[in-house]
PDB file of C-alpha atoms in Angstrom:
ATOM      1  CA  ASN A   1      11.504 -13.479  15.909  1.00  0.00           C
ATOM      2  CA  ALA A   2      10.959 -12.219  12.335  1.00  0.00           C
ATOM      3  CA  GLY A   3       8.216  -9.660  13.088  1.00  0.00           C
ATOM      4  CA  VAL A   4       6.803  -8.255   9.837  1.00  0.00           C
ATOM      5  CA  THR A   5       8.362  -9.549   6.622  1.00  0.00           C
ATOM      6  CA  GLN A   6       7.801  -7.908   3.260  1.00  0.00           C
ATOM      7  CA  THR A   7       8.811  -9.192  -0.136  1.00  0.00           C
ATOM      8  CA  PRO A   8      10.255  -8.127  -2.442  1.00  0.00           C
ATOM      9  CA  LYS A   9      12.516  -5.365  -1.142  1.00  0.00           C
ATOM     10  CA  PHE A  10      12.962  -3.769  -4.553  1.00  0.00           C
ATOM     11  CA  GLN A  11      10.952  -4.026  -7.761  1.00  0.00           C
ATOM     12  CA  VAL A  12      10.909  -2.287 -11.125  1.00  0.00           C
ATOM     13  CA  LEU A  13       7.761  -2.610 -13.225  1.00  0.00           C
ATOM     14  CA  LYS A  14       6.769  -1.378 -16.622  1.00  0.00           C
ATOM     15  CA  THR A  15       3.597   0.641 -16.922  1.00  0.00           C
ATOM     16  CA  GLY A  16       0.634  -1.711 -17.187  1.00  0.00           C
ATOM     17  CA  GLN A  17       2.311  -4.688 -15.530  1.00  0.00           C
ATOM     18  CA  SER A  18       0.798  -6.279 -12.478  1.00  0.00           C
ATOM     19  CA  MET A  19       2.402  -7.520  -9.296  1.00  0.00           C
ATOM     20  CA  THR A  20       1.649  -8.520  -5.735  1.00  0.00           C
ATOM     21  CA  LEU A  21       3.521  -7.288  -2.690  1.00  0.00           C
ATOM     22  CA  GLN A  22       3.596  -9.876   0.063  1.00  0.00           C
ATOM     23  CA  CYS A  23       3.470  -9.239   3.795  1.00  0.00           C
ATOM     24  CA  ALA A  24       3.525 -11.730   6.635  1.00  0.00           C
ATOM     25  CA  GLN A  25       3.664 -11.295  10.398  1.00  0.00           C
ATOM     26  CA  ASP A  26       4.406 -13.924  13.001  1.00  0.00           C
ATOM     27  CA  MET A  27       3.058 -12.074  16.054  1.00  0.00           C
ATOM     28  CA  ASN A  28      -0.557 -13.259  15.811  1.00  0.00           C
ATOM     29  CA  HIS A  29      -1.786  -9.683  15.316  1.00  0.00           C
ATOM     30  CA  ASN A  30      -5.330  -9.041  14.141  1.00  0.00           C
ATOM     31  CA  SER A  31      -4.738  -5.659  12.491  1.00  0.00           C
ATOM     32  CA  MET A  32      -2.599  -5.221   9.405  1.00  0.00           C
ATOM     33  CA  TYR A  33      -1.981  -2.215   7.182  1.00  0.00           C
ATOM     34  CA  TRP A  34      -0.496  -1.181   3.869  1.00  0.00           C
ATOM     35  CA  TYR A  35       0.998   2.314   3.526  1.00  0.00           C
ATOM     36  CA  ARG A  36       2.833   4.132   0.815  1.00  0.00           C
ATOM     37  CA  GLN A  37       5.484   6.697   1.564  1.00  0.00           C
ATOM     38  CA  ASP A  38       6.289   9.512  -0.827  1.00  0.00           C
ATOM     39  CA  PRO A  39       8.681  12.401  -0.194  1.00  0.00           C
ATOM     40  CA  GLY A  40       7.048  15.123   1.899  1.00  0.00           C
ATOM     41  CA  MET A  41       3.788  13.169   2.210  1.00  0.00           C
ATOM     42  CA  GLY A  42       4.385  11.026   5.261  1.00  0.00           C
ATOM     43  CA  LEU A  43       2.801   7.614   5.186  1.00  0.00           C
ATOM     44  CA  ARG A  44      -0.578   7.368   3.532  1.00  0.00           C
ATOM     45  CA  LEU A  45      -2.852   4.473   4.285  1.00  0.00           C
ATOM     46  CA  ILE A  46      -3.859   2.394   1.273  1.00  0.00           C
ATOM     47  CA  TYR A  47      -5.881  -0.412   2.889  1.00  0.00           C
ATOM     48  CA  TYR A  48      -6.146  -1.986   6.275  1.00  0.00           C
ATOM     49  CA  SER A  49      -7.528  -5.170   7.724  1.00  0.00           C
ATOM     50  CA  ALA A  50      -8.867  -5.208  11.257  1.00  0.00           C
ATOM     51  CA  SER A  51      -9.114  -8.986  11.319  1.00  0.00           C
ATOM     52  CA  GLU A  52      -8.871 -12.053   9.138  1.00  0.00           C
ATOM     53  CA  GLY A  53     -11.469 -11.882   6.404  1.00  0.00           C
ATOM     54  CA  THR A  54     -12.062  -8.131   6.561  1.00  0.00           C
ATOM     55  CA  THR A  55     -10.479  -5.286   4.606  1.00  0.00           C
ATOM     56  CA  ASP A  56     -11.238  -1.565   4.394  1.00  0.00           C
ATOM     57  CA  LYS A  57     -10.099   1.282   2.212  1.00  0.00           C
ATOM     58  CA  GLY A  58      -7.746   3.908   3.555  1.00  0.00           C
ATOM     59  CA  GLU A  59      -6.847   7.321   2.185  1.00  0.00           C
ATOM     60  CA  VAL A  60      -5.457   6.283  -1.227  1.00  0.00           C
ATOM     61  CA  PRO A  61      -6.971   2.920  -2.308  1.00  0.00           C
ATOM     62  CA  ASN A  62      -7.391   3.618  -6.020  1.00  0.00           C
ATOM     63  CA  GLY A  63      -5.324   1.329  -8.224  1.00  0.00           C
ATOM     64  CA  TYR A  64      -4.776  -1.253  -5.481  1.00  0.00           C
ATOM     65  CA  ASN A  65      -6.449  -4.387  -4.190  1.00  0.00           C
ATOM     66  CA  VAL A  66      -5.694  -6.373  -1.063  1.00  0.00           C
ATOM     67  CA  SER A  67      -6.230  -9.861   0.262  1.00  0.00           C
ATOM     68  CA  ARG A  68      -6.140 -10.949   3.871  1.00  0.00           C
ATOM     69  CA  LEU A  69      -5.345 -14.533   3.106  1.00  0.00           C
ATOM     70  CA  ASN A  70      -5.203 -15.621   6.724  1.00  0.00           C
ATOM     71  CA  LYS A  71      -4.248 -14.047  10.017  1.00  0.00           C
ATOM     72  CA  ARG A  72      -0.557 -13.959   9.087  1.00  0.00           C
ATOM     73  CA  GLU A  73      -0.634 -12.670   5.527  1.00  0.00           C
ATOM     74  CA  PHE A  74      -1.882  -9.468   3.922  1.00  0.00           C
ATOM     75  CA  SER A  75      -1.012  -8.902   0.282  1.00  0.00           C
ATOM     76  CA  LEU A  76      -1.247  -5.792  -1.876  1.00  0.00           C
ATOM     77  CA  ARG A  77      -1.868  -6.104  -5.596  1.00  0.00           C
ATOM     78  CA  LEU A  78      -1.301  -3.613  -8.368  1.00  0.00           C
ATOM     79  CA  GLU A  79      -3.364  -4.776 -11.334  1.00  0.00           C
ATOM     80  CA  SER A  80      -2.019  -2.272 -13.864  1.00  0.00           C
ATOM     81  CA  ALA A  81       0.939  -0.353 -12.547  1.00  0.00           C
ATOM     82  CA  ALA A  82       1.239   3.368 -13.248  1.00  0.00           C
ATOM     83  CA  PRO A  83       4.223   5.720 -12.769  1.00  0.00           C
ATOM     84  CA  SER A  84       2.218   7.489 -10.014  1.00  0.00           C
ATOM     85  CA  GLN A  85       2.517   4.283  -7.994  1.00  0.00           C
ATOM     86  CA  THR A  86       6.274   4.652  -7.754  1.00  0.00           C
ATOM     87  CA  SER A  87       6.793   4.766  -4.014  1.00  0.00           C
ATOM     88  CA  VAL A  88       8.055   2.941  -0.953  1.00  0.00           C
ATOM     89  CA  TYR A  89       5.432   0.573   0.437  1.00  0.00           C
ATOM     90  CA  PHE A  90       5.288  -0.426   4.080  1.00  0.00           C
ATOM     91  CA  CYS A  91       3.277  -3.164   5.646  1.00  0.00           C
ATOM     92  CA  ALA A  92       2.502  -3.006   9.358  1.00  0.00           C
ATOM     93  CA  SER A  93       0.691  -5.022  11.967  1.00  0.00           C
ATOM     94  CA  SER A  94      -0.560  -3.893  15.320  1.00  0.00           C
ATOM     95  CA  TYR A  95      -1.834  -5.165  18.643  1.00  0.00           C
ATOM     96  CA  ARG A  96      -2.628  -3.372  21.865  1.00  0.00           C
ATOM     97  CA  TYR A  97      -1.503   0.038  20.691  1.00  0.00           C
ATOM     98  CA  LYS A  98       1.815  -0.963  19.243  1.00  0.00           C
ATOM     99  CA  ALA A  99       2.529  -1.163  15.527  1.00  0.00           C
ATOM    100  CA  PHE A 100       5.368  -3.006  13.889  1.00  0.00           C
ATOM    101  CA  PHE A 101       6.575  -2.183  10.408  1.00  0.00           C
ATOM    102  CA  GLY A 102       8.203  -4.224   7.701  1.00  0.00           C
ATOM    103  CA  GLN A 103      11.398  -3.064   6.038  1.00  0.00           C
ATOM    104  CA  GLY A 104       9.578  -1.627   3.035  1.00  0.00           C
ATOM    105  CA  THR A 105       9.365  -2.360  -0.695  1.00  0.00           C
ATOM    106  CA  ARG A 106      10.827   0.214  -3.040  1.00  0.00           C
ATOM    107  CA  LEU A 107       8.743   0.075  -6.196  1.00  0.00           C
ATOM    108  CA  THR A 108       9.584   1.939  -9.381  1.00  0.00           C
ATOM    109  CA  VAL A 109       7.160   2.007 -12.305  1.00  0.00           C
ATOM    110  CA  VAL A 110       8.714   3.106 -15.587  1.00  0.00           C
TER     111      VAL A 110
ATOM    112  CA  GLU B   1     -12.059  12.349   7.962  1.00  0.00           C
ATOM    113  CA  LEU B   2      -9.115  12.091  10.299  1.00  0.00           C
ATOM    114  CA  LYS B   3      -6.348  14.540   9.441  1.00  0.00           C
ATOM    115  CA  VAL B   4      -2.950  14.769  11.101  1.00  0.00           C
ATOM    116  CA  GLU B   5      -0.739  17.821  10.696  1.00  0.00           C
ATOM    117  CA  GLN B   6       2.835  18.075  11.837  1.00  0.00           C
ATOM    118  CA  ASN B   7       5.032  21.116  12.005  1.00  0.00           C
ATOM    119  CA  PRO B   8       7.629  22.033  11.240  1.00  0.00           C
ATOM    120  CA  LEU B   9       8.301  19.723   8.300  1.00  0.00           C
ATOM    121  CA  PHE B  10      11.996  20.514   8.339  1.00  0.00           C
ATOM    122  CA  LEU B  11      14.055  21.410  11.373  1.00  0.00           C
ATOM    123  CA  SER B  12      17.744  22.186  11.510  1.00  0.00           C
ATOM    124  CA  MET B  13      19.149  22.477  15.025  1.00  0.00           C
ATOM    125  CA  GLN B  14      22.485  22.981  16.622  1.00  0.00           C
ATOM    126  CA  GLU B  15      23.699  20.459  19.120  1.00  0.00           C
ATOM    127  CA  GLY B  16      22.767  21.369  22.655  1.00  0.00           C
ATOM    128  CA  LYS B  17      19.621  23.311  21.716  1.00  0.00           C
ATOM    129  CA  ASN B  18      16.022  22.523  22.634  1.00  0.00           C
ATOM    130  CA  TYR B  19      13.081  22.371  20.285  1.00  0.00           C
ATOM    131  CA  THR B  20       9.521  21.111  19.979  1.00  0.00           C
ATOM    132  CA  ILE B  21       7.709  19.338  17.174  1.00  0.00           C
ATOM    133  CA  TYR B  22       3.944  19.734  17.068  1.00  0.00           C
ATOM    134  CA  CYS B  23       1.273  17.300  15.943  1.00  0.00           C
ATOM    135  CA  ASN B  24      -2.316  18.492  15.529  1.00  0.00           C
ATOM    136  CA  TYR B  25      -5.139  16.150  14.662  1.00  0.00           C
ATOM    137  CA  SER B  26      -8.781  16.491  13.780  1.00  0.00           C
ATOM    138  CA  THR B  27     -10.623  13.916  15.917  1.00  0.00           C
ATOM    139  CA  THR B  28     -11.212  13.070  19.552  1.00  0.00           C
ATOM    140  CA  SER B  29      -8.880  10.084  19.493  1.00  0.00           C
ATOM    141  CA  ASP B  30      -6.789   9.468  22.581  1.00  0.00           C
ATOM    142  CA  ARG B  31      -4.324   7.122  20.877  1.00  0.00           C
ATOM    143  CA  LEU B  32      -1.280   8.958  19.590  1.00  0.00           C
ATOM    144  CA  TYR B  33       2.036   7.487  18.495  1.00  0.00           C
ATOM    145  CA  TRP B  34       5.472   8.834  17.704  1.00  0.00           C
ATOM    146  CA  TYR B  35       7.871   7.076  15.347  1.00  0.00           C
ATOM    147  CA  ARG B  36      11.397   7.626  14.181  1.00  0.00           C
ATOM    148  CA  GLN B  37      12.655   6.807  10.702  1.00  0.00           C
ATOM    149  CA  ASP B  38      16.287   6.848   9.628  1.00  0.00           C
ATOM    150  CA  PRO B  39      17.041   7.298   5.906  1.00  0.00           C
ATOM    151  CA  GLY B  40      16.285   4.181   3.910  1.00  0.00           C
ATOM    152  CA  LYS B  41      15.002   2.361   6.984  1.00  0.00           C
ATOM    153  CA  SER B  42      11.674   1.320   8.397  1.00  0.00           C
ATOM    154  CA  LEU B  43       9.840   3.029  11.257  1.00  0.00           C
ATOM    155  CA  GLU B  44      10.794   2.553  14.867  1.00  0.00           C
ATOM    156  CA  SER B  45       8.237   3.068  17.621  1.00  0.00           C
ATOM    157  CA  LEU B  46       9.197   5.771  20.116  1.00  0.00           C
ATOM    158  CA  PHE B  47       6.159   6.546  22.241  1.00  0.00           C
ATOM    159  CA  VAL B  48       2.567   5.464  22.708  1.00  0.00           C
ATOM    160  CA  LEU B  49       0.260   8.019  24.366  1.00  0.00           C
ATOM    161  CA  LEU B  50      -3.119   6.711  25.407  1.00  0.00           C
ATOM    162  CA  SER B  51      -4.801   9.342  27.574  1.00  0.00           C
ATOM    163  CA  ASN B  52      -5.176  13.065  28.047  1.00  0.00           C
ATOM    164  CA  GLY B  53      -2.189  14.464  29.888  1.00  0.00           C
ATOM    165  CA  ALA B  54      -0.005  11.439  29.115  1.00  0.00           C
ATOM    166  CA  VAL B  55       3.697  12.203  29.153  1.00  0.00           C
ATOM    167  CA  LYS B  56       6.438   9.800  28.164  1.00  0.00           C
ATOM    168  CA  GLN B  57      10.177  10.384  28.224  1.00  0.00           C
ATOM    169  CA  GLU B  58      13.103   8.475  26.768  1.00  0.00           C
ATOM    170  CA  GLY B  59      16.523  10.050  26.926  1.00  0.00           C
ATOM    171  CA  ARG B  60      16.449  13.488  25.321  1.00  0.00           C
ATOM    172  CA  LEU B  61      12.930  13.045  23.915  1.00  0.00           C
ATOM    173  CA  MET B  62       9.694  13.731  25.730  1.00  0.00           C
ATOM    174  CA  ALA B  63       6.220  13.331  24.258  1.00  0.00           C
ATOM    175  CA  SER B  64       2.950  14.633  25.626  1.00  0.00           C
ATOM    176  CA  LEU B  65      -0.697  14.491  24.679  1.00  0.00           C
ATOM    177  CA  ASP B  66      -3.491  17.017  25.148  1.00  0.00           C
ATOM    178  CA  THR B  67      -6.643  15.404  23.786  1.00  0.00           C
ATOM    179  CA  LYS B  68      -8.779  18.481  24.445  1.00  0.00           C
ATOM    180  CA  ALA B  69      -6.522  20.606  22.278  1.00  0.00           C
ATOM    181  CA  ARG B  70      -6.020  17.645  19.890  1.00  0.00           C
ATOM    182  CA  LEU B  71      -2.321  18.270  20.147  1.00  0.00           C
ATOM    183  CA  SER B  72       0.738  16.203  20.837  1.00  0.00           C
ATOM    184  CA  THR B  73       4.261  17.537  21.226  1.00  0.00           C
ATOM    185  CA  LEU B  74       7.650  15.921  20.925  1.00  0.00           C
ATOM    186  CA  HIS B  75      10.217  17.934  22.855  1.00  0.00           C
ATOM    187  CA  ILE B  76      13.916  17.553  22.188  1.00  0.00           C
ATOM    188  CA  THR B  77      16.279  18.534  24.967  1.00  0.00           C
ATOM    189  CA  ALA B  78      19.964  19.329  24.327  1.00  0.00           C
ATOM    190  CA  ALA B  79      19.935  17.823  20.857  1.00  0.00           C
ATOM    191  CA  VAL B  80      22.763  15.563  19.712  1.00  0.00           C
ATOM    192  CA  HIS B  81      23.703  14.470  16.204  1.00  0.00           C
ATOM    193  CA  ASP B  82      22.331  10.947  16.751  1.00  0.00           C
ATOM    194  CA  LEU B  83      18.816  12.378  16.925  1.00  0.00           C
ATOM    195  CA  SER B  84      18.962  13.356  13.253  1.00  0.00           C
ATOM    196  CA  ALA B  85      16.098  11.468  11.606  1.00  0.00           C
ATOM    197  CA  THR B  86      12.528  11.953  10.440  1.00  0.00           C
ATOM    198  CA  TYR B  87       9.914  11.885  13.181  1.00  0.00           C
ATOM    199  CA  PHE B  88       6.298  10.984  12.539  1.00  0.00           C
ATOM    200  CA  CYS B  89       3.234  11.259  14.687  1.00  0.00           C
ATOM    201  CA  ALA B  90       0.299   8.971  14.023  1.00  0.00           C
ATOM    202  CA  VAL B  91      -3.260   8.967  15.345  1.00  0.00           C
ATOM    203  CA  GLU B  92      -5.393   5.870  15.647  1.00  0.00           C
ATOM    204  CA  GLU B  93      -9.129   5.582  15.344  1.00  0.00           C
ATOM    205  CA  ASP B  94     -10.443   2.767  13.145  1.00  0.00           C
ATOM    206  CA  ASP B  95      -7.128   2.871  11.333  1.00  0.00           C
ATOM    207  CA  MET B  96      -3.827   4.681  11.826  1.00  0.00           C
ATOM    208  CA  ARG B  97      -3.099   7.958  10.035  1.00  0.00           C
ATOM    209  CA  PHE B  98       0.278   9.639   9.897  1.00  0.00           C
ATOM    210  CA  GLY B  99       1.515  13.190   9.780  1.00  0.00           C
ATOM    211  CA  ALA B 100       3.825  14.228   6.954  1.00  0.00           C
ATOM    212  CA  GLY B 101       6.888  13.893   9.162  1.00  0.00           C
ATOM    213  CA  THR B 102       9.498  16.285  10.536  1.00  0.00           C
ATOM    214  CA  ARG B 103      12.955  15.900   9.084  1.00  0.00           C
ATOM    215  CA  LEU B 104      15.328  16.817  11.881  1.00  0.00           C
ATOM    216  CA  THR B 105      18.966  17.624  11.258  1.00  0.00           C
ATOM    217  CA  VAL B 106      21.215  18.259  14.251  1.00  0.00           C
ATOM    218  CA  LYS B 107      24.419  20.059  13.387  1.00  0.00           C
ATOM    219  CA  PRO B 108      27.584  20.280  15.487  1.00  0.00           C
TER     220      PRO B 108
END
């Protein structure tokens, strides 16, 4: 049982480059989330998707876009990476009051 | 807007001591979660609290929820080194918002 799988685990980007972080869950959950974690800031919600075909902004959506491709997959795209987007990114899915997290993607923008 | 505040942010304890971490939030939600995170790792679910007065216990950790006070507590009893980690509370309404985390260090 894979749970929530994120790829890649590590990434270094140059300022202005674009990339997509992938997230897939095999638990048939409706709700999926993208968070970023910065030191001393906890996890801040970037976007979430309550069901296939719907997405909503969280606390810090600027500079990001998301796609809920199907029930399993929820991707996060950085169109033009900035150093301020250096962070650890977590994807999560939830069902019936329990959330499951991926292992995280450590992104550095130089 | 839903806000979640945890305190303290840093906690250094001696083994065998008791302490409480507090989580205040700004809405009437009755869905409160506690997670543990070890350095460099993902988050592990500890407790799910779904009603006023809910209390859950696992080993040396006990979590409670007071929805009227908009407060949840995570109580640590007779701390041991293995409890060293960062603990997060999270509140769910339409989405899930996290506190800043409490970095707990338990020293011998």
